[in-house]
PDB file of C-alpha atoms in Angstrom:
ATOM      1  CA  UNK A   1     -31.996 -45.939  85.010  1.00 49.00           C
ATOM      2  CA  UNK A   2     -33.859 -46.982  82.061  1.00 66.00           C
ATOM      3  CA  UNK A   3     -32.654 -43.678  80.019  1.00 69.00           C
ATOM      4  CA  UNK A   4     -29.204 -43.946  81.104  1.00 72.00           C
ATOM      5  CA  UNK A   5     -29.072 -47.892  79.629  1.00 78.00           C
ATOM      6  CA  UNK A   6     -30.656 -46.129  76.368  1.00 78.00           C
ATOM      7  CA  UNK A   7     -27.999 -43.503  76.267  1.00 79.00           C
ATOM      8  CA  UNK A   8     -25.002 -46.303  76.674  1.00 83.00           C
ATOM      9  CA  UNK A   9     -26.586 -48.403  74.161  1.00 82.00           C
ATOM     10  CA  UNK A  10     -26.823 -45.681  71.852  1.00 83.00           C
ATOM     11  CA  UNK A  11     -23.141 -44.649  71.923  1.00 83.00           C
ATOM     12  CA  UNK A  12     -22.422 -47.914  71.590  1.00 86.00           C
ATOM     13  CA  UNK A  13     -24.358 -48.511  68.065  1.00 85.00           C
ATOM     14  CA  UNK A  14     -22.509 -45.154  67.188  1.00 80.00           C
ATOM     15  CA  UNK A  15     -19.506 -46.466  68.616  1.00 82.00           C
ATOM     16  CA  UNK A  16     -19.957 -49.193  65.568  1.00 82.00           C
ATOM     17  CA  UNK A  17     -21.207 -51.784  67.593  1.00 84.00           C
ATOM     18  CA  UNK A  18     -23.734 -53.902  65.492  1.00 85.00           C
ATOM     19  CA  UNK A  19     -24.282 -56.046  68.543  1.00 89.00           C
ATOM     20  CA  UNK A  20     -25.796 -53.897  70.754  1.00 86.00           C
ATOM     21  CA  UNK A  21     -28.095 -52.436  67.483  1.00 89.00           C
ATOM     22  CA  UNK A  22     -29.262 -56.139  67.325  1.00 91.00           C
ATOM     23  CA  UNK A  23     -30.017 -56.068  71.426  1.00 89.00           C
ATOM     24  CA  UNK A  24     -32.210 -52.315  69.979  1.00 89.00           C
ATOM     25  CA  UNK A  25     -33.709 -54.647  67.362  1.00 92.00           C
ATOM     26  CA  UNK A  26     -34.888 -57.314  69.766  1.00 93.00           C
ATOM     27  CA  UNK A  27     -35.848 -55.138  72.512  1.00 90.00           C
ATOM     28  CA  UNK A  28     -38.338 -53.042  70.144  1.00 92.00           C
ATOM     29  CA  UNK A  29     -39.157 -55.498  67.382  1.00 94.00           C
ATOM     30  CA  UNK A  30     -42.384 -57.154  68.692  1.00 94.00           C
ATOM     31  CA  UNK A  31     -43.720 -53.856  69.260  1.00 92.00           C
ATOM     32  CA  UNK A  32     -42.969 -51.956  66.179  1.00 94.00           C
ATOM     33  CA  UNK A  33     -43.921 -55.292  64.232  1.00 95.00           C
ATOM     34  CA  UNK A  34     -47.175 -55.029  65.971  1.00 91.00           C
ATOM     35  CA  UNK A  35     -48.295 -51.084  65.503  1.00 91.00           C
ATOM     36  CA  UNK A  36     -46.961 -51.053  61.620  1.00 94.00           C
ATOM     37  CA  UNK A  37     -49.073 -54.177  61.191  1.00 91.00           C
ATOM     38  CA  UNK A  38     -52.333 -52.564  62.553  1.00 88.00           C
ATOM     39  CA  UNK A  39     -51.308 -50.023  60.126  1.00 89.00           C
ATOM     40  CA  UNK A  40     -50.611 -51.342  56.698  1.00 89.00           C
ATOM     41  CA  UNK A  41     -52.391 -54.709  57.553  1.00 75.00           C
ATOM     42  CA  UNK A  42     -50.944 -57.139  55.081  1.00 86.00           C
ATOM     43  CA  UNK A  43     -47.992 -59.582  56.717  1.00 90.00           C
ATOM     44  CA  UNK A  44     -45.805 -59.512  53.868  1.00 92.00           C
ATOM     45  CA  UNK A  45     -46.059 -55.206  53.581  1.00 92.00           C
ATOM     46  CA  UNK A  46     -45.987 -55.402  57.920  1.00 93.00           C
ATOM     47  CA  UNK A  47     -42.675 -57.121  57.588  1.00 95.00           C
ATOM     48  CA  UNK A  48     -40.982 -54.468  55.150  1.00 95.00           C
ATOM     49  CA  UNK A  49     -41.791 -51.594  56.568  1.00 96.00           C
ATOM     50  CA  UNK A  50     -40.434 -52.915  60.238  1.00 96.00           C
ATOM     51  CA  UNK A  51     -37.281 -53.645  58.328  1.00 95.00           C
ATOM     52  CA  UNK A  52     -37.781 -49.941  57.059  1.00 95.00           C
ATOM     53  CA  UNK A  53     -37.967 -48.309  60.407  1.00 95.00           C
ATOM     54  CA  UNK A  54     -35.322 -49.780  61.422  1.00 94.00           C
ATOM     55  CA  UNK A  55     -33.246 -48.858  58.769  1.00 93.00           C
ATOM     56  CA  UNK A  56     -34.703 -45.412  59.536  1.00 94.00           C
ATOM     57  CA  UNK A  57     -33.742 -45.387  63.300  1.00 92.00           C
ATOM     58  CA  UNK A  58     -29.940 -46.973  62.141  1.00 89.00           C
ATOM     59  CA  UNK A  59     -29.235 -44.178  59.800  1.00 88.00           C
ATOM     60  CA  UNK A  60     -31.301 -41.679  62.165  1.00 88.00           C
ATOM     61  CA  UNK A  61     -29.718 -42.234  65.284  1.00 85.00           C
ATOM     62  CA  UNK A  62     -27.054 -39.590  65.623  1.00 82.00           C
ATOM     63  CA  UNK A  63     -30.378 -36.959  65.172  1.00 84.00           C
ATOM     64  CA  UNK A  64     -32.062 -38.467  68.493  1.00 83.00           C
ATOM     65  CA  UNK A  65     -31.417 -35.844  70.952  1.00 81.00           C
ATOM     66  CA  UNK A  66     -33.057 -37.351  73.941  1.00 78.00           C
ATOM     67  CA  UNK A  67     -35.885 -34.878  74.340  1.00 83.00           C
ATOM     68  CA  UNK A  68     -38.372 -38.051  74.363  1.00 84.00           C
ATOM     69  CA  UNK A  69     -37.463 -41.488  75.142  1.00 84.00           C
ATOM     70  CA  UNK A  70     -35.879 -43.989  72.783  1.00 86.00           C
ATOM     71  CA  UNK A  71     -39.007 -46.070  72.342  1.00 87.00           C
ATOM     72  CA  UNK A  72     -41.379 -42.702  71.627  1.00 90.00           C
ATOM     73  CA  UNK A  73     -38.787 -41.240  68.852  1.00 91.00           C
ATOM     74  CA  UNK A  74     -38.601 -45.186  67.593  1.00 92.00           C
ATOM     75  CA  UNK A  75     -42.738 -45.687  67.570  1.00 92.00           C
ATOM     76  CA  UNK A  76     -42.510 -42.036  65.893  1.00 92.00           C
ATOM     77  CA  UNK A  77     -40.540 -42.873  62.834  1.00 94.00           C
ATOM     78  CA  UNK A  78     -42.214 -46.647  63.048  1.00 95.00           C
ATOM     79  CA  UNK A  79     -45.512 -44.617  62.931  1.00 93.00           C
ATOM     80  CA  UNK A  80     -44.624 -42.157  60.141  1.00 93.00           C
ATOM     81  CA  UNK A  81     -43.237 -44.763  58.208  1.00 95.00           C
ATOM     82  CA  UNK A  82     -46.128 -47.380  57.990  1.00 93.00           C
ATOM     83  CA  UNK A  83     -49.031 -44.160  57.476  1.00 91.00           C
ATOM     84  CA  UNK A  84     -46.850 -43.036  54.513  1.00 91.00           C
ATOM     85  CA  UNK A  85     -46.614 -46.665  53.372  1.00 92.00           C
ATOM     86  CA  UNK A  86     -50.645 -47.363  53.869  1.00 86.00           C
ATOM     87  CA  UNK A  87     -51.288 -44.315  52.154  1.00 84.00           C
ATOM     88  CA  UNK A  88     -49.067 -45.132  49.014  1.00 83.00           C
ATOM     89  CA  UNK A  89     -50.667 -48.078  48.871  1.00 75.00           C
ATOM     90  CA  UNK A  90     -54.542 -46.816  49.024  1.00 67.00           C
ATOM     91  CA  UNK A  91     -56.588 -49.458  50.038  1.00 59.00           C
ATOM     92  CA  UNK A  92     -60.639 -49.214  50.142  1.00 59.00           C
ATOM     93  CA  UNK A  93     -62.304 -47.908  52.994  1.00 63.00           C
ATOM     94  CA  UNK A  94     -65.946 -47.172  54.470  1.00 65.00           C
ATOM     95  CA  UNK A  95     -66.918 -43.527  53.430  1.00 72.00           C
ATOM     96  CA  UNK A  96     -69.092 -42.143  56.275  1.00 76.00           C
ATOM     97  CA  UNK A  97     -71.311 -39.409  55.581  1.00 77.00           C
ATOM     98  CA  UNK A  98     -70.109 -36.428  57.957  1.00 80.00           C
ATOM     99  CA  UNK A  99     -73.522 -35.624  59.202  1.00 82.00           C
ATOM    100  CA  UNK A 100     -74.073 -39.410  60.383  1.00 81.00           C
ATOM    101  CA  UNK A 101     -70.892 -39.187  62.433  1.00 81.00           C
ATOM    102  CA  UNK A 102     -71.561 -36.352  64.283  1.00 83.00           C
ATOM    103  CA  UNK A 103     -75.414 -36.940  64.826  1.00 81.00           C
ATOM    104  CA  UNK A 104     -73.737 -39.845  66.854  1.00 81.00           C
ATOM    105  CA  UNK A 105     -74.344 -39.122  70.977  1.00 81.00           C
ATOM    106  CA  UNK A 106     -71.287 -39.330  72.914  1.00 81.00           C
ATOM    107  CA  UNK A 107     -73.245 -41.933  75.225  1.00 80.00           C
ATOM    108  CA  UNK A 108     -74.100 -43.707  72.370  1.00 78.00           C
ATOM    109  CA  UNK A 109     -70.267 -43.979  71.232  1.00 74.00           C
ATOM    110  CA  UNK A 110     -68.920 -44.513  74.461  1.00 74.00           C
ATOM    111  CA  UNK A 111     -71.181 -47.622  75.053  1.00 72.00           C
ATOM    112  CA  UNK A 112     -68.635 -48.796  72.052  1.00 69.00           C
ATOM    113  CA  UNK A 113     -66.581 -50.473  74.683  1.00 64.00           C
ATOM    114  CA  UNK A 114     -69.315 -51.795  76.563  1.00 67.00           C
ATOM    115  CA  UNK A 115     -70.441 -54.091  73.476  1.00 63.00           C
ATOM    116  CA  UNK A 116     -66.306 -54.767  73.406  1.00 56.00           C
ATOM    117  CA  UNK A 117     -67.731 -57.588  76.188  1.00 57.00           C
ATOM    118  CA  UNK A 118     -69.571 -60.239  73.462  1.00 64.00           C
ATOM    119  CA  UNK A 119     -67.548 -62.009  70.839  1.00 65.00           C
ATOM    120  CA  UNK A 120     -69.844 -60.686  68.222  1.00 69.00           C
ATOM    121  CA  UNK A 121     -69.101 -56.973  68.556  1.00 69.00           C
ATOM    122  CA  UNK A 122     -65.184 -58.121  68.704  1.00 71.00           C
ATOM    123  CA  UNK A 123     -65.523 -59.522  65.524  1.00 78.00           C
ATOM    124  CA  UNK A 124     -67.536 -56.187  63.949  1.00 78.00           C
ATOM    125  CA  UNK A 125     -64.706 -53.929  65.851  1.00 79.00           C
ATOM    126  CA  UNK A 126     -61.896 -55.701  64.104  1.00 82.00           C
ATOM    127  CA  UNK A 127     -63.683 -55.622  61.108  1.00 84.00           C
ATOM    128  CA  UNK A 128     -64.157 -51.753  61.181  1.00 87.00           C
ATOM    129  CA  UNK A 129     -60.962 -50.706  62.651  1.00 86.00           C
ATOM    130  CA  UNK A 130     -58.816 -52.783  59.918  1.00 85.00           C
ATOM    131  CA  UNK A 131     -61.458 -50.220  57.434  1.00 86.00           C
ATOM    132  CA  UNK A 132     -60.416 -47.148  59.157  1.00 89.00           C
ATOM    133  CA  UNK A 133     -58.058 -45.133  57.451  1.00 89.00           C
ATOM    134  CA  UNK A 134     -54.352 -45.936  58.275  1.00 88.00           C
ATOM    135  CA  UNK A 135     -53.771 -42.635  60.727  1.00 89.00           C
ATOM    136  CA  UNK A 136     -57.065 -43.619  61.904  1.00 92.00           C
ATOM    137  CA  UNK A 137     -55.904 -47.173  62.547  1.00 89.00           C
ATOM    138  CA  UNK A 138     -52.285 -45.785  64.174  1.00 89.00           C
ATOM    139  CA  UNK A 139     -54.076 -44.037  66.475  1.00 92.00           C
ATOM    140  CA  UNK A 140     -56.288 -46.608  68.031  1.00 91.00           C
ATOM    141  CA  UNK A 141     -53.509 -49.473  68.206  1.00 88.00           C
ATOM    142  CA  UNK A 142     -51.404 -46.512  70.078  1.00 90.00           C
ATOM    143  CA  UNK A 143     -53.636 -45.703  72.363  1.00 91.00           C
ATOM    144  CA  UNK A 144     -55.965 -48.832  73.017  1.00 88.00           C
ATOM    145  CA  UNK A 145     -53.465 -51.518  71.845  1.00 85.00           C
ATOM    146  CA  UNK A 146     -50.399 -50.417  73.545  1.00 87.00           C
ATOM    147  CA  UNK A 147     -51.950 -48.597  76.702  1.00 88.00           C
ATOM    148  CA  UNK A 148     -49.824 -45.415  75.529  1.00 90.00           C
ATOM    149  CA  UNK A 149     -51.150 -42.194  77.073  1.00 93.00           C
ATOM    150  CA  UNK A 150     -52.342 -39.339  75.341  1.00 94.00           C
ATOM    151  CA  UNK A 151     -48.945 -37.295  75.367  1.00 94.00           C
ATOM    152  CA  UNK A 152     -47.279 -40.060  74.214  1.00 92.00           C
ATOM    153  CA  UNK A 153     -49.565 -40.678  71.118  1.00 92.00           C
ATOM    154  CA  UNK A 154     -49.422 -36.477  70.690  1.00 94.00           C
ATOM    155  CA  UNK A 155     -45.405 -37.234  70.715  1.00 92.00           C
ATOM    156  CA  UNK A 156     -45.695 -39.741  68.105  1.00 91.00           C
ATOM    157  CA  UNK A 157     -47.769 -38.356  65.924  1.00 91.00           C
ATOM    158  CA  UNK A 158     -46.984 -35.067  65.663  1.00 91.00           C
ATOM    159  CA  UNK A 159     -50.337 -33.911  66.700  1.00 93.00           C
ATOM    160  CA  UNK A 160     -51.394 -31.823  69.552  1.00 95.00           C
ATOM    161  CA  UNK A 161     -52.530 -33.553  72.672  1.00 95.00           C
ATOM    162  CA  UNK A 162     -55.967 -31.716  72.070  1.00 96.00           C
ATOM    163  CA  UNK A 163     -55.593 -33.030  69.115  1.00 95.00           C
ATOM    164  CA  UNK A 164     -55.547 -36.689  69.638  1.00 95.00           C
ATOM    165  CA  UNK A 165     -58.157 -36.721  72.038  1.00 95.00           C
ATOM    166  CA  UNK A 166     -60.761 -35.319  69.540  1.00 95.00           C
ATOM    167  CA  UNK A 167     -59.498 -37.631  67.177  1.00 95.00           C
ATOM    168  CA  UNK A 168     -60.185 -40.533  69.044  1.00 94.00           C
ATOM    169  CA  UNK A 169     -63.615 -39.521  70.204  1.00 94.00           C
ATOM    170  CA  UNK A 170     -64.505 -39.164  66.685  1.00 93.00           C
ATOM    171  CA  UNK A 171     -63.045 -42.133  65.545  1.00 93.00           C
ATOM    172  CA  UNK A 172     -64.891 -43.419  68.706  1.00 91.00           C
ATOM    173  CA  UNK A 173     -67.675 -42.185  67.221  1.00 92.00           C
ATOM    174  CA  UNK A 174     -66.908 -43.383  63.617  1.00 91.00           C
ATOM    175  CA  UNK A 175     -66.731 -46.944  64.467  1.00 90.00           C
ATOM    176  CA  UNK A 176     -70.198 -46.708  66.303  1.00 89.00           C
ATOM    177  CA  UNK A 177     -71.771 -45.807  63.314  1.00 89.00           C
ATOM    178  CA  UNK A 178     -69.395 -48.833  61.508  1.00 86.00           C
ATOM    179  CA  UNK A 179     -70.809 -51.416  64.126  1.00 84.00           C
ATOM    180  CA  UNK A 180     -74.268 -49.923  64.737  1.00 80.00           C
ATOM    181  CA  UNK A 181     -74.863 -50.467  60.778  1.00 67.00           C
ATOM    182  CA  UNK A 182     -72.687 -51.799  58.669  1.00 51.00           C
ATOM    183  CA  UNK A 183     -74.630 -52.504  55.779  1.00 50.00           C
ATOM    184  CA  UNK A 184     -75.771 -48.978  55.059  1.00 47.00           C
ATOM    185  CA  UNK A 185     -72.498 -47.349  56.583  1.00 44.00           C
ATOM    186  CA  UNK A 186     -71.727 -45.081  53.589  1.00 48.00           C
ATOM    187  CA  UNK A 187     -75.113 -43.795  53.319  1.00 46.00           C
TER     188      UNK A 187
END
């Protein structure tokens, strides 16, 4: 049902109707707003790059050919878009030494979500995912933020679904070490 309303709406913004690209625009706004500004982090950059994407999906629009849903191929090119922005605009992060990452424990990293529970390790979480690199960033306000499952984030991304779940375990891994010592992280 939900596809079919997608199609129609779509034919009708080819069709020339700007209304029904403004009811696109409202239904996906919030959302796309949200993941580019986990992204590229500053309001005023968050803001231009939605209006980006969805200049990007307006002009794009005939080249959707359904394989994935409307929303996936929209957070796709929202996605691409704010990484390529972030990157253009280089912004400091916390070097990790290689080694210190993987000498993390996967019991260690997964007890990551248990300190989620204290106000304290919110506040260092925040901290360390706004210093992850922008991909980095994308990926965790995919797949933690907006509850998307791993195929979906695979979709989005381009990567394999192998792919994004060793990505997340060692970004899993890479905030640990973030949290666990931030002082001395780049040692």
């Amino acid at each position: 049902m939900r596809q079919q309303l997608e199609y129609e709406l779509i034919e009708r913004i080819a069709g020339g109707d700007t209304e029904a690209f403004a009811v696109l625009v409202d239904r996906y706004a919030h959302t796309v707003h949200a993941l580019v500004a986990r992204i590229v982090v500053t309001a005023e950059d968050a803001e231009e790059v939605t209006q980006d994407v969805f200049l990007k999906v307006f002009d794009n629009l005939s080249r959707f050919d359904g394989r994935s849903s409307l929303s996936t191929w929209l957070y796709r090119i929202a996605y691409n878009t704010a990484v390529s922005h972030a990157r253009r605009r280089r912004r400091p992060t916390c070097p990790i030494d290689e080694r210190r990452i993987t000498a993390v424990r996967d019991d260690e990293a997964d007890r990551l979500e248990e300190m989620v529970e204290q106000q304290q390790a919110l506040d260092a979480l925040a901290a360390a995912i706004e210093a992850l690199e922008a991909d980095e960033r994308a990926l965790v306000t995919l797949r933690y933020y907006d509850d998307r499952p791993i195929a979906e984030c695979a979709e989005i991304t381009g990567l394999t679904e192998a792919n994004v779940k060793v990505r997340l375990h060692r970004i899993r891994k890479k905030l640990f070490v973030m949290i666990k010592t931030p002082a001395d992280a780049d040692k």
